[in-house]
Amino acid sequence: MSQRITFTLAATDGRARTGTISTPRGEIRTPAFMPVGTAGTVKAMLPESVRATGADILLGNTYHLMLRPTAERIARLGGLHRFMNWERPILTDSGGFQVMSLASLRKMSEEGVTFSSHIDGSKHKLTPERSMEIQRLLGSDIVMAFDECPALPATEAEVAASMRLSMRWAQRSRDAFGDRPGHALFGIMQGGVTKDLRAESAEALNAIGFDGYAVGGLAVGEGQEAMFGVLDYAPGFLPEDRPRYLMGVGKPDDIVGAVERGIDMMDCVLPSRSGRTGQAWTRRGQVNIKNARHMDDPRPLDEHCSCPACRSYSRAYLHHVFRAGEMISGMLLTWHNLHYFQELMQGLREAIAAGRLAEFVRDFHAQRAEGDIEPI
Amino acid sequence: MSQRITFTLAATDGRARTGTISTPRGEIRTPAFMPVGTAGTVKAMLPESVRATGADILLGNTYHLMLRPTAERIARLGGLHRFMNWERPILTDSGGFQVMSLASLRKMSEEGVTFSSHIDGSKHKLTPERSMEIQRLLGSDIVMAFDECPALPATEAEVAASMRLSMRWAQRSRDAFGDRPGHALFGIMQGGVTKDLRAESAEALNAIGFDGYAVGGLAVGEGQEAMFGVLDYAPGFLPEDRPRYLMGVGKPDDIVGAVERGIDMMDCVLPSRSGRTGQAWTRRGQVNIKNARHMDDPRPLDEHCSCPACRSYSRAYLHHVFRAGEMISGMLLTWHNLHYFQELMQGLREAIAAGRLAEFVRDFHAQRAEGDIEPI
């Protein structure tokens, strides 16, 4: 795999972009939505089914995989792609965000973070160097720099200090990553909702130089308005010829707003997590399949959707299997949700390529405003 | 659907038989193993995946479906086949056995059984007439007569009284079923492990006349030896030109022994239930994927198996996802188990057709005696 990972912009429409990230493991059409395969599986899905929804790339979680089954074990077994039977590209996060949100007894220092596993309480340490090593052992195609994401609420001084630590860690990540043809390293911009800090962070990352850039520290509870406020300027601080990745986003309207503002890549557990709790996402908004109004409804979730759940099952069936606690409920709703998210991305890509994104976004909001179909 | 359901014997080998049950919804190759789709789903599987394992027919449970979502609702939605997206044949049990084993506050009378739902405690009544009505509403292709299966231990007098009640219910089931071209009604032989009672039960059923005959009241804790003892003579009491169905069986060696003794159809939750608890069935016996010896094992469950779990995943992966509580664990192990069971049935059918069943059975036991493969 000596081929370099490249990014080619095909078209822009306003600030929105569409293009292709080429990797030795296949192409990633942007804007791209990455389903999350936390512990080596996109929950409730077989990988061939995830691919069938249109996903070009998955996200794997360094924090979960380093604890179980461990990066060293995955490396001995031939890497994460073979382990989880997904031969296309994988992006791994750095573990930084999840150490903050999931691990207990965290201790931060300039060196890195020590913490206790949420599984068995065992002690672990993550540093920029160790994060790079783990992501190399996993065989990740797109590696994320190790960063800190401060918990909200935080003062501007705290956000600034945290961002500057992340920038020093970004340099250490870059140094530890080295030169690995066929693999990319992305830096992560921090700085909260403060424009000057975002600019300072971008400048630091640009000086180091990365294959792509993430906008970090958003979608952590600040709200859509504040997030869009940052996205109104932050992508513009980053080089045009590199992919821009918004981490942990999001709901369909978050995705549309982010793409309008120049974001190329996103990831979120939402479609799979919602699927397991009986929530479906459709063109007309969210549908709660638990609701008794679906009990006798012979119609599909969405009559225009071509996913297996909508092609072959009634709302009445989906309601029944959810209420009965049957696994097929999570399997079908997750499939539907991932299909809908990928269909949305395909629609966005085509609209940008055709220069009619504004019209696409207008229709997107109009359909949602209609709401779910009337009870029969 | 005016076509009659027919049974054609193609070959025999000793007492074992192979043939075809033809129905308007497709052919059932016998000996047949029927996966159980209790509540409108074979747990952890999509129906197209169940079909891909080689299943020609599924079993649905009257007891579960009458309580939730109710037979009337399924009928309004177009019947069980459309509801659960399985257009091939379905056999439904009568509800009798499960009322005995699952419902609380049962009250038996000559008329039928009243009981409380295990789901919400609501009161229900099952009679031969109501069981026939429910199975008609579900759209079942093969309907089972309503019977009582006495709980063990039971005295011979209790077994005899229960069997005679079941025979009176068999006549009422026959009367209530009427003439429904394209649908079959099976009678159920009872009589415990007492040959005279089995003979008396068979005589009563033969006098009524059914499209097929089940051997009931076995696989309820009497042990394999006692079960085989009954199967040494009971199938011989039944007409040769009708299918013989052994209810609730079983483990692979139970299946092989039953087929050797002239059984044509079986059903069991074992492959799907085992799959969800980390138990795999292979040519070499049972494998507990939870066991730590699989943690680093790059080999598949069975190198000769062509199921998706064996084709694309290591034991190490299956171990990891089971330990992590991931749904893909139950999905892959259930698929493997159903595949193995159907492959076993295919092997039995081919061996009987070729007149080499004894050799097949010898190999079957020899492979199991070798045990699971050695740790690497």
PDB file of C-alpha atoms in Angstrom, chain A residues 38-48 64-65 68-69 73 76-77 82-85 276 295-298 308 311-314 316-318 320-321 323-328 330-332 335, chain B residues 38-48 64-65 68-69 73 76-77 82-85 276 295-298 308 311-314 316-318 320-321 323-328 330-332 335:
ATOM      1  CA  THR A  38     -17.323   1.124  18.094  1.00  0.00           C
ATOM      2  CA  ALA A  39     -16.118  -2.287  19.218  1.00  0.00           C
ATOM      3  CA  GLY A  40     -15.445  -3.881  15.835  1.00  0.00           C
ATOM      4  CA  THR A  41     -19.068  -3.964  14.659  1.00  0.00           C
ATOM      5  CA  VAL A  42     -21.681  -1.471  13.541  1.00  0.00           C
ATOM      6  CA  LYS A  43     -24.246  -2.607  16.087  1.00  0.00           C
ATOM      7  CA  ALA A  44     -27.065  -4.837  14.733  1.00  0.00           C
ATOM      8  CA  MET A  45     -25.565  -4.912  11.213  1.00  0.00           C
ATOM      9  CA  LEU A  46     -23.417  -7.253   9.164  1.00  0.00           C
ATOM     10  CA  PRO A  47     -20.657  -5.327   7.371  1.00  0.00           C
ATOM     11  CA  GLU A  48     -21.966  -6.299   3.921  1.00  0.00           C
ATOM     12  CA  HIS A  64     -12.997   0.677  23.126  1.00  0.00           C
ATOM     13  CA  LEU A  65     -10.689  -1.440  20.984  1.00  0.00           C
ATOM     14  CA  ARG A  68     -11.099  -5.046  24.409  1.00  0.00           C
ATOM     15  CA  PRO A  69      -9.880  -7.048  22.550  1.00  0.00           C
ATOM     16  CA  ARG A  73      -4.470  -8.760  19.673  1.00  0.00           C
ATOM     17  CA  ARG A  76      -1.753 -10.327  15.625  1.00  0.00           C
ATOM     18  CA  LEU A  77      -5.053 -11.290  13.967  1.00  0.00           C
ATOM     19  CA  ARG A  82      -9.780  -8.433   8.565  1.00  0.00           C
ATOM     20  CA  PHE A  83     -10.939  -8.809  12.174  1.00  0.00           C
ATOM     21  CA  MET A  84     -14.304  -7.164  11.539  1.00  0.00           C
ATOM     22  CA  ASN A  85     -14.647  -8.237   7.879  1.00  0.00           C
ATOM     23  CA  ARG A 276     -32.062  -0.048  18.625  1.00  0.00           C
ATOM     24  CA  MET A 295     -50.032  -1.150  15.704  1.00  0.00           C
ATOM     25  CA  ASP A 296     -52.416  -1.782  12.799  1.00  0.00           C
ATOM     26  CA  ASP A 297     -50.664   0.214  10.091  1.00  0.00           C
ATOM     27  CA  PRO A 298     -49.947  -1.898   6.986  1.00  0.00           C
ATOM     28  CA  PRO A 308     -35.188  -3.850   3.346  1.00  0.00           C
ATOM     29  CA  ARG A 311     -39.534  -2.814   1.130  1.00  0.00           C
ATOM     30  CA  SER A 312     -40.756  -5.863   3.063  1.00  0.00           C
ATOM     31  CA  TYR A 313     -42.299  -4.890   6.393  1.00  0.00           C
ATOM     32  CA  SER A 314     -45.257  -2.908   7.681  1.00  0.00           C
ATOM     33  CA  ALA A 316     -47.412  -2.891  12.319  1.00  0.00           C
ATOM     34  CA  TYR A 317     -44.688  -5.555  12.092  1.00  0.00           C
ATOM     35  CA  LEU A 318     -41.908  -3.173  13.148  1.00  0.00           C
ATOM     36  CA  HIS A 320     -44.772  -5.696  17.057  1.00  0.00           C
ATOM     37  CA  VAL A 321     -41.155  -6.884  17.007  1.00  0.00           C
ATOM     38  CA  ARG A 323     -42.624  -4.408  21.617  1.00  0.00           C
ATOM     39  CA  ALA A 324     -41.749  -8.115  21.721  1.00  0.00           C
ATOM     40  CA  GLY A 325     -38.076  -7.238  22.259  1.00  0.00           C
ATOM     41  CA  GLU A 326     -37.008  -9.130  19.121  1.00  0.00           C
ATOM     42  CA  MET A 327     -33.528  -8.511  17.686  1.00  0.00           C
ATOM     43  CA  ILE A 328     -34.938  -8.072  14.177  1.00  0.00           C
ATOM     44  CA  GLY A 330     -32.934  -3.243  15.934  1.00  0.00           C
ATOM     45  CA  MET A 331     -31.609  -4.945  12.806  1.00  0.00           C
ATOM     46  CA  LEU A 332     -34.293  -3.516  10.504  1.00  0.00           C
ATOM     47  CA  TRP A 335     -30.595  -0.691   8.433  1.00  0.00           C
TER      48      TRP A 335
ATOM     49  CA  THR B  38     -41.922 -17.930  17.753  1.00  0.00           C
ATOM     50  CA  ALA B  39     -43.252 -14.381  17.652  1.00  0.00           C
ATOM     51  CA  GLY B  40     -43.099 -13.725  13.920  1.00  0.00           C
ATOM     52  CA  THR B  41     -39.303 -13.844  13.614  1.00  0.00           C
ATOM     53  CA  VAL B  42     -36.576 -16.450  13.789  1.00  0.00           C
ATOM     54  CA  LYS B  43     -34.634 -14.626  16.454  1.00  0.00           C
ATOM     55  CA  ALA B  44     -31.510 -12.738  15.265  1.00  0.00           C
ATOM     56  CA  MET B  45     -32.168 -13.600  11.594  1.00  0.00           C
ATOM     57  CA  LEU B  46     -33.730 -11.934   8.589  1.00  0.00           C
ATOM     58  CA  PRO B  47     -36.074 -14.331   6.764  1.00  0.00           C
ATOM     59  CA  GLU B  48     -34.002 -14.262   3.566  1.00  0.00           C
ATOM     60  CA  HIS B  64     -47.264 -16.361  21.397  1.00  0.00           C
ATOM     61  CA  LEU B  65     -48.974 -14.924  18.316  1.00  0.00           C
ATOM     62  CA  ARG B  68     -49.227 -10.554  20.711  1.00  0.00           C
ATOM     63  CA  PRO B  69     -49.941  -9.134  18.183  1.00  0.00           C
ATOM     64  CA  ARG B  73     -54.527  -8.375  13.832  1.00  0.00           C
ATOM     65  CA  ARG B  76     -56.186  -7.991   9.017  1.00  0.00           C
ATOM     66  CA  LEU B  77     -52.582  -7.368   7.949  1.00  0.00           C
ATOM     67  CA  ARG B  82     -46.846 -11.369   4.655  1.00  0.00           C
ATOM     68  CA  PHE B  83     -46.528 -10.040   8.222  1.00  0.00           C
ATOM     69  CA  MET B  84     -43.160 -11.701   8.794  1.00  0.00           C
ATOM     70  CA  ASN B  85     -41.969 -11.579   5.154  1.00  0.00           C
ATOM     71  CA  ARG B 276     -27.664 -16.231  21.273  1.00  0.00           C
ATOM     72  CA  MET B 295      -9.474 -15.381  22.279  1.00  0.00           C
ATOM     73  CA  ASP B 296      -6.468 -15.453  19.931  1.00  0.00           C
ATOM     74  CA  ASP B 297      -7.633 -18.119  17.493  1.00  0.00           C
ATOM     75  CA  PRO B 298      -7.568 -16.900  13.865  1.00  0.00           C
ATOM     76  CA  PRO B 308     -21.066 -16.366   6.651  1.00  0.00           C
ATOM     77  CA  ARG B 311     -16.352 -17.808   5.803  1.00  0.00           C
ATOM     78  CA  SER B 312     -15.517 -14.341   7.099  1.00  0.00           C
ATOM     79  CA  TYR B 313     -14.789 -14.365  10.843  1.00  0.00           C
ATOM     80  CA  SER B 314     -12.254 -15.876  13.227  1.00  0.00           C
ATOM     81  CA  ALA B 316     -11.210 -14.639  18.065  1.00  0.00           C
ATOM     82  CA  TYR B 317     -13.727 -12.216  16.556  1.00  0.00           C
ATOM     83  CA  LEU B 318     -16.745 -14.318  17.536  1.00  0.00           C
ATOM     84  CA  HIS B 320     -14.761 -10.798  21.205  1.00  0.00           C
ATOM     85  CA  VAL B 321     -18.230  -9.766  20.035  1.00  0.00           C
ATOM     86  CA  ARG B 323     -17.919 -10.928  25.326  1.00  0.00           C
ATOM     87  CA  ALA B 324     -18.691  -7.356  24.299  1.00  0.00           C
ATOM     88  CA  GLY B 325     -22.425  -8.167  24.186  1.00  0.00           C
ATOM     89  CA  GLU B 326     -22.695  -7.176  20.519  1.00  0.00           C
ATOM     90  CA  MET B 327     -25.768  -8.240  18.541  1.00  0.00           C
ATOM     91  CA  ILE B 328     -23.618  -9.515  15.687  1.00  0.00           C
ATOM     92  CA  GLY B 330     -26.121 -13.797  18.111  1.00  0.00           C
ATOM     93  CA  MET B 331     -26.653 -12.992  14.438  1.00  0.00           C
ATOM     94  CA  LEU B 332     -23.561 -14.878  13.249  1.00  0.00           C
ATOM     95  CA  TRP B 335     -26.781 -18.245  11.190  1.00  0.00           C
TER      96      TRP B 335
END
